[in-house]
Short mmCIF file of C-alpha atoms in Angstrom, two decimals:
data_model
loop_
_atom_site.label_atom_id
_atom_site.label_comp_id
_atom_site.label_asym_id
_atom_site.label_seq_id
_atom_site.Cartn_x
_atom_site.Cartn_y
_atom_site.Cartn_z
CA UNK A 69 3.50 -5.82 -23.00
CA UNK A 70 1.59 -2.76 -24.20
CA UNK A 71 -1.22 -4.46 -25.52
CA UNK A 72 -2.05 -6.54 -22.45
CA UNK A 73 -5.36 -5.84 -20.40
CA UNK A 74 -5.80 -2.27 -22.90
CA UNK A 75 -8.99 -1.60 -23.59
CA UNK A 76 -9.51 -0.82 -27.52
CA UNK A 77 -12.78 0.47 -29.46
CA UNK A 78 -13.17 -0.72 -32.68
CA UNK A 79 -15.39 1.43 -34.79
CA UNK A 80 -16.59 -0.42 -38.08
CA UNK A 81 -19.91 -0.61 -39.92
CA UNK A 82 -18.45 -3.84 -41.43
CA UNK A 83 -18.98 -6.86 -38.65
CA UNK A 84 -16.22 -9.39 -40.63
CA UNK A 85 -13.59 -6.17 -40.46
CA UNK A 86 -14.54 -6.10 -36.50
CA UNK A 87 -14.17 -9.58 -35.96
CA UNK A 88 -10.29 -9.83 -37.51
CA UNK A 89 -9.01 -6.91 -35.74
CA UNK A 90 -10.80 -8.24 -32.34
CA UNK A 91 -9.31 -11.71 -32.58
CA UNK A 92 -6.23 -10.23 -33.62
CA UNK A 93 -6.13 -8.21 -30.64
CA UNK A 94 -7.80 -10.85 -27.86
CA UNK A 95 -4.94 -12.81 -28.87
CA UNK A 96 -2.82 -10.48 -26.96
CA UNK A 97 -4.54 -10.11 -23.97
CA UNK A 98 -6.58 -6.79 -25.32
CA UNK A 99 -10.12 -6.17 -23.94
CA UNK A 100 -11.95 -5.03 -27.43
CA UNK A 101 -15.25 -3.62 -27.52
CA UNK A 102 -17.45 -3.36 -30.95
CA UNK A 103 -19.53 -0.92 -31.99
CA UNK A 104 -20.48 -0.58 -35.66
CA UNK A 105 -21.20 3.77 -36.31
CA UNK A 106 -19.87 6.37 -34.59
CA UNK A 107 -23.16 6.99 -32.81
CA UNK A 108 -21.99 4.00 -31.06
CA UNK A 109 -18.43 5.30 -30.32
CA UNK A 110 -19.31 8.50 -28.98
CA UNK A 111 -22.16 7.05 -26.74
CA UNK A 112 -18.90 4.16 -25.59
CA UNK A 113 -17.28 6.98 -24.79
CA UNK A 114 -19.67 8.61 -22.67
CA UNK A 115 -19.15 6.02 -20.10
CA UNK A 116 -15.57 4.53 -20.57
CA UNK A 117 -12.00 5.92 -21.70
CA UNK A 118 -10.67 3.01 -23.70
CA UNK A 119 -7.04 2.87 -24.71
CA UNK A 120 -7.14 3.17 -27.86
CA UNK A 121 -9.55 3.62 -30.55
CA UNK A 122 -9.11 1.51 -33.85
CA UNK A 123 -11.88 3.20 -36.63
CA UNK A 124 -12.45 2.71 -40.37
CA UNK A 125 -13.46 6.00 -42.57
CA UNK A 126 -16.06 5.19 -44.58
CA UNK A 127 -19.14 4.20 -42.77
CA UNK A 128 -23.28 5.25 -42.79
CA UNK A 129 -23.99 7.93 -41.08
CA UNK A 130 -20.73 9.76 -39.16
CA UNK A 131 -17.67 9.06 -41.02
CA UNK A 132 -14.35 8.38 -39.42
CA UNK A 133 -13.09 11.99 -39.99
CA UNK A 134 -16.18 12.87 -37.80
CA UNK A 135 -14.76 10.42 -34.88
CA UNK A 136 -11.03 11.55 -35.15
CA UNK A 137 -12.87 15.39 -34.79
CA UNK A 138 -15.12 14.69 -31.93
CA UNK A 139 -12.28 12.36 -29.95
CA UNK A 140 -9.20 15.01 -30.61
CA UNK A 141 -11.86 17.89 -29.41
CA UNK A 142 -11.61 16.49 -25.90
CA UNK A 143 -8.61 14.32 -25.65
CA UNK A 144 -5.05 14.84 -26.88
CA UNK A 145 -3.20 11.74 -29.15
CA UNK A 146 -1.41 11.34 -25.70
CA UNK A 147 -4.50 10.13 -23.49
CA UNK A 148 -6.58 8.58 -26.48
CA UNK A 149 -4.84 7.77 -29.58
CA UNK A 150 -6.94 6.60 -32.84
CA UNK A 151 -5.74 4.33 -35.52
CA UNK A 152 -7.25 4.68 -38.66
CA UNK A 153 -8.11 0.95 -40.59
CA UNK A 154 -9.40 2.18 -44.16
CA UNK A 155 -9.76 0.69 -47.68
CA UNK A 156 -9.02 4.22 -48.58
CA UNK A 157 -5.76 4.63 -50.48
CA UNK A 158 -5.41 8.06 -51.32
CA UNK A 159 -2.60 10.24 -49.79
CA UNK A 160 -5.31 13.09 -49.28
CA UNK A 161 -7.43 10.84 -47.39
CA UNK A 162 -3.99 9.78 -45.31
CA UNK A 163 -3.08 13.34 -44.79
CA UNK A 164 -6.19 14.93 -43.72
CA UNK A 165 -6.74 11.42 -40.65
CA UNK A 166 -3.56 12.12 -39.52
CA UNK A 167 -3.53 16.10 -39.37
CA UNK A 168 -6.97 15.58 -38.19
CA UNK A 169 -4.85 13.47 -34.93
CA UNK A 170 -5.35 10.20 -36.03
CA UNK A 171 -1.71 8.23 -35.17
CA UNK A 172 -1.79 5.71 -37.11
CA UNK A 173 -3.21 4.51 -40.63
CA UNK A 174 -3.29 1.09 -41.92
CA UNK A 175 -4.87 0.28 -45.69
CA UNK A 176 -7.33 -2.64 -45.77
CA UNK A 177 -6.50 -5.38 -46.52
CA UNK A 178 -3.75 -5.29 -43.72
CA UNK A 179 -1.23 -7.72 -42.30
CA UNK A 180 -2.60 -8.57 -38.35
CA UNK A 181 1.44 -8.54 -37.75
CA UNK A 182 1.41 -5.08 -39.27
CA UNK A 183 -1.80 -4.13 -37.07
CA UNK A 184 -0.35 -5.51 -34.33
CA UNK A 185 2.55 -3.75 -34.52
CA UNK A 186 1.60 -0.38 -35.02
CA UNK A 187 -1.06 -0.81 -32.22
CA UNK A 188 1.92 -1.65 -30.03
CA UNK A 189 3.60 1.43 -30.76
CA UNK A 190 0.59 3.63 -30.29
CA UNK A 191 0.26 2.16 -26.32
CA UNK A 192 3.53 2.53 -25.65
CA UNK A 193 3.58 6.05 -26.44
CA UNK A 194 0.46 6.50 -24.64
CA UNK A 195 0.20 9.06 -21.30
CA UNK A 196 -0.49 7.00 -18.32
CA UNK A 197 -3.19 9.24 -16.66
CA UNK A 198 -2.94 10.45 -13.27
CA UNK A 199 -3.72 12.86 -10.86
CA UNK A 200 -1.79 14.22 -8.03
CA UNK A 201 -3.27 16.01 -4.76
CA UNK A 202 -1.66 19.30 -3.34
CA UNK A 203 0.22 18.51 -0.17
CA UNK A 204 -2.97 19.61 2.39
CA UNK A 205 -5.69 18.78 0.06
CA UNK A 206 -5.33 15.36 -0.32
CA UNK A 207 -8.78 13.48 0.22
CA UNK A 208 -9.88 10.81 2.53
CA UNK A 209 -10.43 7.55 2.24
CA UNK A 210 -11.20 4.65 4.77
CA UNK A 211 -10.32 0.86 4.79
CA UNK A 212 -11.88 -1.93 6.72
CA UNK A 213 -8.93 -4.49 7.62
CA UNK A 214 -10.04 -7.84 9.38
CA UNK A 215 -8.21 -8.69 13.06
CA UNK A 216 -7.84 -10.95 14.98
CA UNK A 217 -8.95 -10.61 19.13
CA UNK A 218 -5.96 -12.68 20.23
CA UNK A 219 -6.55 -12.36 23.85
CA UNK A 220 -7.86 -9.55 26.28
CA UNK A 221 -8.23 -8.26 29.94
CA UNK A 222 -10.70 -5.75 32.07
CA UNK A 223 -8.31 -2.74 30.49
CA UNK A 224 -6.75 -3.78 27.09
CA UNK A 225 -6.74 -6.63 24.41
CA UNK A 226 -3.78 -7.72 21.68
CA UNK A 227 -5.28 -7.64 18.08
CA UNK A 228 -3.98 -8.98 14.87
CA UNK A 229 -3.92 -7.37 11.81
CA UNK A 230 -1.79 -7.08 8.70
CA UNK A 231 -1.31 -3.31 9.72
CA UNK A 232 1.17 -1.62 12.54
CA UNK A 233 -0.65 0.75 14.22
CA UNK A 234 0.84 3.91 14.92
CA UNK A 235 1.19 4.42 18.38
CA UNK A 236 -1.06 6.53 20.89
CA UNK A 237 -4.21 7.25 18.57
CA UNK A 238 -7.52 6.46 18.69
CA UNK A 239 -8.57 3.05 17.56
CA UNK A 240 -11.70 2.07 15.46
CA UNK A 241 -12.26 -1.37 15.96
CA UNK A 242 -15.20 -4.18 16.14
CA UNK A 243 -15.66 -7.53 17.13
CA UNK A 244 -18.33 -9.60 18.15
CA UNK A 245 -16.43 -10.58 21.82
CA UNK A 246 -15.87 -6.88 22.47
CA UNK A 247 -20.15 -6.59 22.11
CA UNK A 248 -20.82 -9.68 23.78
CA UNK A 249 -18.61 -8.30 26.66
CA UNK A 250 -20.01 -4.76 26.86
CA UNK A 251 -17.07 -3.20 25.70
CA UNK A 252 -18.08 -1.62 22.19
CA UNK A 253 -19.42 1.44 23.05
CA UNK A 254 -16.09 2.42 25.24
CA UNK A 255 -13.21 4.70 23.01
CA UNK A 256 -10.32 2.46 22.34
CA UNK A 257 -6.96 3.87 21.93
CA UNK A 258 -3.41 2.46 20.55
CA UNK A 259 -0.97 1.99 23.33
CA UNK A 260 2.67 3.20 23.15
CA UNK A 261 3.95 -0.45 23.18
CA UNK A 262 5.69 -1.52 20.08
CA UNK A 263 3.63 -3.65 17.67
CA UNK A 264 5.34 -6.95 17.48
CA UNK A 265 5.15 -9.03 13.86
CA UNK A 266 3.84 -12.62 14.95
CA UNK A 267 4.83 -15.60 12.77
CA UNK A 268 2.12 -15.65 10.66
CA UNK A 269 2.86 -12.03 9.41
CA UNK A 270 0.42 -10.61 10.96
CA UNK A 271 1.25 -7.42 13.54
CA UNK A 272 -0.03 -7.90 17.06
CA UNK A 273 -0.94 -4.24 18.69
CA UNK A 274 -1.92 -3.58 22.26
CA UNK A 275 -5.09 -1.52 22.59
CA UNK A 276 -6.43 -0.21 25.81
CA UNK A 277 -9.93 0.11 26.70
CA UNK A 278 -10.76 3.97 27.64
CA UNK A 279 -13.09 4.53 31.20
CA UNK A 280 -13.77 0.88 32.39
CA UNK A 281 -15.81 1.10 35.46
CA UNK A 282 -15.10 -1.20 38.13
CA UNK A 283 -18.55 -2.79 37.33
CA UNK A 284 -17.56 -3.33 34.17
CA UNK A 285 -14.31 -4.61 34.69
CA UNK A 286 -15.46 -7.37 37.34
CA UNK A 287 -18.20 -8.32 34.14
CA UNK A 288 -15.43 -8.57 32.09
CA UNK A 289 -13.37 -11.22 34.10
CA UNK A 290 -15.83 -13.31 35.21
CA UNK A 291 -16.62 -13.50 31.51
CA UNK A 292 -13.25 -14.01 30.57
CA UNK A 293 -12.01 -16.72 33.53
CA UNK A 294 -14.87 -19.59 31.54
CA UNK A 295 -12.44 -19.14 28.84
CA UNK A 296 -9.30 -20.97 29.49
CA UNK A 297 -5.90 -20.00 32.11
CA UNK A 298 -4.43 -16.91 31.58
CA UNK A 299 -1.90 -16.08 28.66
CA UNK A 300 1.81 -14.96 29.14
CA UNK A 301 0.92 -11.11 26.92
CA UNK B 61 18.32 9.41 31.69
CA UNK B 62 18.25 7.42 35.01
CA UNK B 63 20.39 4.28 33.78
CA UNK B 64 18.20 1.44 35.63
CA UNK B 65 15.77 2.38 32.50
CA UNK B 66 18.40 1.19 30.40
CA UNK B 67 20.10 -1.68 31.79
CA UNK B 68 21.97 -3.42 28.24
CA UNK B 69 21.94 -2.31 24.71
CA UNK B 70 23.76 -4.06 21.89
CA UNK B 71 25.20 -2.07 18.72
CA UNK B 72 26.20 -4.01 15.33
CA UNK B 73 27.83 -1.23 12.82
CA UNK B 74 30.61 -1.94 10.66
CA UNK B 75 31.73 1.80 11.13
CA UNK B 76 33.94 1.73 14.18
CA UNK B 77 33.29 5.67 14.23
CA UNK B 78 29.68 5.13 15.00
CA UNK B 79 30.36 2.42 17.33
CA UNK B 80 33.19 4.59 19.43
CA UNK B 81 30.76 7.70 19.44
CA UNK B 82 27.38 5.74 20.80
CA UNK B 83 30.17 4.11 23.17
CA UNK B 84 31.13 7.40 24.91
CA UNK B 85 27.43 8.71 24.76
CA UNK B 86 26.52 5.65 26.66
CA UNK B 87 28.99 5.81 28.93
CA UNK B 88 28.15 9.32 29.56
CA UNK B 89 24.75 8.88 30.18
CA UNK B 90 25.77 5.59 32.50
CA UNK B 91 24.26 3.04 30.56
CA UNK B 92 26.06 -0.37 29.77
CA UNK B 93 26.63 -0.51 26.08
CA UNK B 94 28.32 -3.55 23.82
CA UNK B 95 29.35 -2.49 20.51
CA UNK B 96 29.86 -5.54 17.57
CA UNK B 97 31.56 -5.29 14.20
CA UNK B 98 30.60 -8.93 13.02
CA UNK B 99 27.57 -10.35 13.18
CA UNK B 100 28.50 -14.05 14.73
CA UNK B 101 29.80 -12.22 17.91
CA UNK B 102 26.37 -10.26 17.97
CA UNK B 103 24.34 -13.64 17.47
CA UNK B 104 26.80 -15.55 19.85
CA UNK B 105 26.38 -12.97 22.83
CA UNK B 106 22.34 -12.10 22.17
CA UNK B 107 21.94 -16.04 23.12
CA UNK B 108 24.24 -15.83 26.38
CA UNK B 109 22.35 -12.22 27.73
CA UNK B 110 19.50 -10.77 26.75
CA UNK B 111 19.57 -7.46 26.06
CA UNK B 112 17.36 -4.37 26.75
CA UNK B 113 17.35 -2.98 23.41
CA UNK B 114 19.23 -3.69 19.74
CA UNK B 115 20.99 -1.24 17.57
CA UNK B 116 21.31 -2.43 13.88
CA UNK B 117 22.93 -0.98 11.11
CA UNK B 118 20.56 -1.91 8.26
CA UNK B 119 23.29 -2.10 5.31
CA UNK B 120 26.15 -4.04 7.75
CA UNK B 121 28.47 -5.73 5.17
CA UNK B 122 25.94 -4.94 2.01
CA UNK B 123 22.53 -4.70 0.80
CA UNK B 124 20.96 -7.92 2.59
CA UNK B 125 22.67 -8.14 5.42
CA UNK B 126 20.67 -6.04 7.74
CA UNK B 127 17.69 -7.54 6.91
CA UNK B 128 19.03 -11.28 7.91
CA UNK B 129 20.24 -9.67 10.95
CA UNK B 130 17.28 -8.57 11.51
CA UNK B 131 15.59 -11.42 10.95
CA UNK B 132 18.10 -13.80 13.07
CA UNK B 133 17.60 -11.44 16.10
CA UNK B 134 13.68 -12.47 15.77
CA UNK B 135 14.27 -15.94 15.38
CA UNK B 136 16.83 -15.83 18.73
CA UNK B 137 14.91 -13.55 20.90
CA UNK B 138 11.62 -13.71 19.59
CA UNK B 139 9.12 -10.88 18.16
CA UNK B 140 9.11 -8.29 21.73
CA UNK B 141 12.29 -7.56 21.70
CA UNK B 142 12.78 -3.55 20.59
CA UNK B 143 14.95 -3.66 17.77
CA UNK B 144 15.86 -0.46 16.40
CA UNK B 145 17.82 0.07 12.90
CA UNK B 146 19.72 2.46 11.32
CA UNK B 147 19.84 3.51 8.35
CA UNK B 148 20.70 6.31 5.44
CA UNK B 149 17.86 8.84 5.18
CA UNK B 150 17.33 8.40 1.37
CA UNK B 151 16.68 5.24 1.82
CA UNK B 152 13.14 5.02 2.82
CA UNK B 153 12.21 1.74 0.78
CA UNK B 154 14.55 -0.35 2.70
CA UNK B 155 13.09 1.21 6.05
CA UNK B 156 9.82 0.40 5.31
CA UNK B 157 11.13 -3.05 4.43
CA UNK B 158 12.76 -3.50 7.70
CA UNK B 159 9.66 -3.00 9.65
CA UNK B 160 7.84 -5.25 7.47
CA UNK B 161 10.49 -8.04 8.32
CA UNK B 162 10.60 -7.24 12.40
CA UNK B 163 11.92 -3.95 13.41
CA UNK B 164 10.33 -1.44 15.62
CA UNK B 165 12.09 1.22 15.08
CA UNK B 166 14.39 3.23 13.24
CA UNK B 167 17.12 6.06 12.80
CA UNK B 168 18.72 8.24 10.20
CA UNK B 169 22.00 8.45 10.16
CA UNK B 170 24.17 10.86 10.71
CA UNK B 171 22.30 10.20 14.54
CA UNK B 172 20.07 12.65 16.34
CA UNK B 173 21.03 12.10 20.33
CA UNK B 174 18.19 13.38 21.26
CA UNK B 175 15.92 11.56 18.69
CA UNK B 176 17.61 8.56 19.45
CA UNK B 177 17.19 8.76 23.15
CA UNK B 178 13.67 9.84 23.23
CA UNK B 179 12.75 6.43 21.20
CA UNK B 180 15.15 4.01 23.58
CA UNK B 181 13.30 5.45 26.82
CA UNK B 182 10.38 5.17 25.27
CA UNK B 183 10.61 1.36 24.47
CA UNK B 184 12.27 0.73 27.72
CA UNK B 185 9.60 2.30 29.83
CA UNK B 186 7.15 0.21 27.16
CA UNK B 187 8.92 -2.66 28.53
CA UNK B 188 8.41 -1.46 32.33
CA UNK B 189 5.16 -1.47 31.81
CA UNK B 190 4.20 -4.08 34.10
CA UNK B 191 0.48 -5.44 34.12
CA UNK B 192 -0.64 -6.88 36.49
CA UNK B 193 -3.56 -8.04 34.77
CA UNK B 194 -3.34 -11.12 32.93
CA UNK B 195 -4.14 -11.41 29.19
CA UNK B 196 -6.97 -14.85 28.20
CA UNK B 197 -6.80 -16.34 24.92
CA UNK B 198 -10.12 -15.15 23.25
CA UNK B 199 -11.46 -18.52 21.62
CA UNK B 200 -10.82 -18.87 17.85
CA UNK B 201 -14.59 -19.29 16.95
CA UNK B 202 -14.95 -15.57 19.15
CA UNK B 203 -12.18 -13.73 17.67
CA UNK B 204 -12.86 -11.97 14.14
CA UNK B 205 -13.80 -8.30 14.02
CA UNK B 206 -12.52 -5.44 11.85
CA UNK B 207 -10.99 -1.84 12.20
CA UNK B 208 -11.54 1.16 10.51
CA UNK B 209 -8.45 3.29 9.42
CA UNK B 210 -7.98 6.51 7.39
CA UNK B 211 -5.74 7.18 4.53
CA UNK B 212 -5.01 10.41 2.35
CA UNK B 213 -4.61 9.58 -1.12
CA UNK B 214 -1.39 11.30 -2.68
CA UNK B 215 -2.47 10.47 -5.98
CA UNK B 216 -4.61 8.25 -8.31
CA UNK B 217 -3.37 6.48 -11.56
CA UNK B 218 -4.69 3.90 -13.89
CA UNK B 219 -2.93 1.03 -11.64
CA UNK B 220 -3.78 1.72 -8.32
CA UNK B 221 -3.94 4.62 -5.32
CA UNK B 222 -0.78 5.77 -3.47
CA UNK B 223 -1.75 7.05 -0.05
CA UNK B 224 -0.42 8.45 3.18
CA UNK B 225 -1.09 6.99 6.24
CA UNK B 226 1.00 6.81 9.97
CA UNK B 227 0.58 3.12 10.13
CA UNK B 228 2.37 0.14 7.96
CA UNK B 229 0.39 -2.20 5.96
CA UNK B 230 2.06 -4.93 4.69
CA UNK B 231 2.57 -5.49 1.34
CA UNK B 232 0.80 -8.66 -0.23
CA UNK B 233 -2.53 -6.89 1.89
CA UNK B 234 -6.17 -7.11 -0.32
CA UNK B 235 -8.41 -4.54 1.33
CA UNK B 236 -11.52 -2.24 -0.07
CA UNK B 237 -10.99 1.25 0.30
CA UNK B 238 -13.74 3.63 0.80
CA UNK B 239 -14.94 7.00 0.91
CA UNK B 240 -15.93 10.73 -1.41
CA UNK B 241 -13.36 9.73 -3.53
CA UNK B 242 -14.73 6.37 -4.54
CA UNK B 243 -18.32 6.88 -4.67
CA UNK B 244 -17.39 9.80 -6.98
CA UNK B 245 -15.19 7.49 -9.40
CA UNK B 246 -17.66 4.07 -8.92
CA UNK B 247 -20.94 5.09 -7.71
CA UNK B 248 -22.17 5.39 -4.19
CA UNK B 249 -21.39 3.31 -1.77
CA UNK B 250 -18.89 1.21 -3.93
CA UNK B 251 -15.02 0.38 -2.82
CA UNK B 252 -11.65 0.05 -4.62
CA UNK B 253 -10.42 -3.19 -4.34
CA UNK B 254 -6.52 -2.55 -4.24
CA UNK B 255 -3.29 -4.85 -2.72
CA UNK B 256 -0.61 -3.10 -1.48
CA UNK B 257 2.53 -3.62 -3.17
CA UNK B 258 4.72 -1.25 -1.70
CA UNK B 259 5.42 1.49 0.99
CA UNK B 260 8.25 3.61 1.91
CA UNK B 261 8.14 5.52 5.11
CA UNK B 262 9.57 9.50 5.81
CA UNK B 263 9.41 10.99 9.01
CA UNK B 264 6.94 8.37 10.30
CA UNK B 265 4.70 8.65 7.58
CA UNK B 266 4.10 5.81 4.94
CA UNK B 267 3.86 6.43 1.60
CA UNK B 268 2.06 2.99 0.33
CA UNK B 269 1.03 2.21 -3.16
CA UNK B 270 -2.41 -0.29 -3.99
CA UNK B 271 -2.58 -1.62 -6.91
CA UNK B 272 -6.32 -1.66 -8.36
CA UNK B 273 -7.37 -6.17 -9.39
CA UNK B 274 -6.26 -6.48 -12.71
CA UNK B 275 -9.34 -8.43 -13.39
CA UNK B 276 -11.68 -5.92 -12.23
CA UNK B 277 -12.95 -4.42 -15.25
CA UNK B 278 -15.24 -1.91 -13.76
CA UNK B 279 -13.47 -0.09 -11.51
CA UNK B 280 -9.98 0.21 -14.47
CA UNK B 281 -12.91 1.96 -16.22
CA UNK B 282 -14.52 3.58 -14.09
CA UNK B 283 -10.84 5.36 -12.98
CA UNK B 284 -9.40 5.91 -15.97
CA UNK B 285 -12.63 7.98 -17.19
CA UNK B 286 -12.26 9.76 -14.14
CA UNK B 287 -8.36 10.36 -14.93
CA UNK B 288 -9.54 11.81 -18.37
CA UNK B 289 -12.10 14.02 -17.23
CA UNK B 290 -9.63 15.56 -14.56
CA UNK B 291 -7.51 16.37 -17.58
CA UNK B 292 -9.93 17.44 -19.96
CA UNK B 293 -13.87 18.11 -19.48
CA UNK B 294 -16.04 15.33 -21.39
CA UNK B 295 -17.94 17.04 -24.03
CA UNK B 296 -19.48 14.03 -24.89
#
């Protein structure tokens, strides 16, 4: 549904005006905030992009013509689009909010179906924003995805995770037995062995510890032999 | 090749072209080969002889019929078995869907020999890999930890993040992503809490979309102010 989850201003000096049109639109799923001037709209819109905006005309201060102005100067009817809710009736007053860039204009009183339905139309028609990086210039990001230690040896160790690794690179990982064994400090790398899905979903990759010393490695199974008998890989 | 790396590999392909031409390229390379055009035969003989390596055609008999087989070959051989399908190269969706559901590998079809050949010596010799050092259970209470993975983000939209990354993440996976991007968009130090919902995968590299929590309120904002400053400056 357009309406659902859209986040609408409503711009009205009169708080009975807000109230309809923000129970009209809660009841379909809209997020609505309030503010009562158009000081208050521009400052909303300082820190969010609702959208929609849903304004009357006449109001203290700013008038509506000054909010369809200030909006169209920085976003097109396509990314913010403005319904107009006015007790004004004349055509010249319709004409100059709409080749101002307001979309829409509804005369109070209004129908809520008629409301609803022209707000309907509005978000459908509205530009979903996005932005698309150049093949090369595409930025990082990092995620931290839990695993599982399944089971491990002096040189390598089978962790779970809802991700298949990609074989033969470097590994990031961290886990409590790794520290308590001394192995967190040592590079750990993928191994070329396919990553098998287990029942529970979950993809089980081998990893291989890089430059265990043979100190290290006799530390690691006496550790590991208080556990329980060795494990079929 | 040397042949003892490849002792037995099973082919299921409804295209009796395909399954004549990997027969004589097997034979020529010495390797034993069994070709099926039904899938009961295929299930019958996997459970009589095990073999080194599958072939499957991922649309044998229609859209959802590679995927059971697929699927029964897990539940009769188990999850180590390589099991390598083949498949159409626009069809990158269904790919990605395969390895979700047990696959290791794939092909596009029309075949590359060598491709094809590099990847079943590869799994073979993953198979030869023979340790002789036994793998312990690590202790339930002794097992959690976390890894660290990087992603390039393709593009941004008011629903989620679609990002590039070698490895597959399953779909249905909640994770927080991180990084320049996010502390620009939410404020330092803050993540994107996104799902993935789907991936598709191109010349080993997975194309994966997250969608953003519907209920989080913050961050919708937060992007799509972003989105509309990209396309216009805020003048305030």
């Amino acid at each position: 549904m357009a309406v659902l989850n859209k986040e609408i201003l409503v711009v009205d000096d009169d708080p009975e005006a807000r109230t309809l049109v923000r129970r009209a639109l809660e009841s379909l799923g809209s997020l609505v905030i309030e503010v009562d001037s158009v000081a208050g709209a521009r400052e909303h819109l300082k820190q969010s992009l609702p959208h929609a905006i849903v304004t009357d005309l006449n109001m203290p201060g700013e008038d509506g013509f000054a909010l369809i102005e200030a909006v169209r100067a920085i976003r097109s009817k396509k990314a913010l689009p403005i319904m107009v809710l006015s007790a004004k009736k004349d055509k010249a007053d319709i004409f100059r909010a709409t080749s101002m860039g307001a979309d829409e204009y509804l005369t109070k009183p209004f129908a809520v179906s008629q409301l609803l339905q022209k707000l309907k139309r509005m978000l459908k028609d509205r530009d979903f924003l996005k932005t698309t990086f150049p093949v090369g210039q595409e930025p990082s990001l990092e995620v931290v995805v839990p695993i599982n230690v399944r089971s491990l040896n002096e040189i390598s160790s089978v962790i779970e995770s809802r991700v298949k690794l990609a074989p033969g690179g470097a590994v990031e990982v961290e886990a409590s037995i790794f520290r308590d064994l001394g192995l967190s400090d040592l590079p750990k790398k993928r191994t070329h062995s396919p990553g098998v899905l287990t029942e529970g979903g979950a993809y089980a990759n081998l990893i291989a510890f890089v430059g265990v010393s043979e100190s290290l490695a006799q530390s690691v199974r006496k550790s590991v032999r208080t556990w329980v008998k060795p494990d079929a890989k | 090749m040397r042949s003892d790396l490849l002792p037995l590999i099973y082919l299921v392909d409804d295209d009796p072209e395909f399954r004549d031409l990997m027969a004589a390229v097997f034979k020529k390379r010495k390797v034993e080969f069994v070709g099926f055009d039904n899938p009961a035969d295929f299930l019958k003989r996997l459970r009589e002889k095990r073999p080194t390596l599958c072939l499957v055609d991922l649309h044998f008999g229609g859209v959802s019929s590679g995927y059971q087989l697929v699927q029964a070959v897990r539940n009769v051989l188990g999850p180590e078995l390589p099991l390598i399908v083949t498949s159409s190269t626009s069809d990158t969706h269904s790919v990605s869907h395969a390895m979700e559901i047990g696959a290791t590998d794939f092909v596009i079809k029309p075949v590359d020999l060598d491709i094809l050949f590099t990847k079943l010596e590869y799994y073979s010799n993953a198979l030869k890999q023979d340790s002789s050092f036994n793998f312990f259970p690590v202790p339930e209470d002794r097992a959690a930890g976390r890894m660290r993975l990087g992603l390039k983000v393709r593009e941004i939209d008011e629903l989620g993040i679609t990002f590039r990354t070698p490895h597959l993440f399953v779909k249905g996976t909640f994770m927080k992503v991180t990084g320049p991007l996010a502390d620009e968009i939410l404020g330092a130090g803050e993540s994107f809490p996104v799902t993935i919902t789907s991936s598709s995968v191109e010349d080993g590299i997975y194309t994966a979309f997250g969608e953003f929590e519907s209920v989080n309120e913050k961050v919708l904002q937060l992007t799509r102010l972003w989105l509309g400053k990209q396309k216009a400056p805020d003048a305030g």
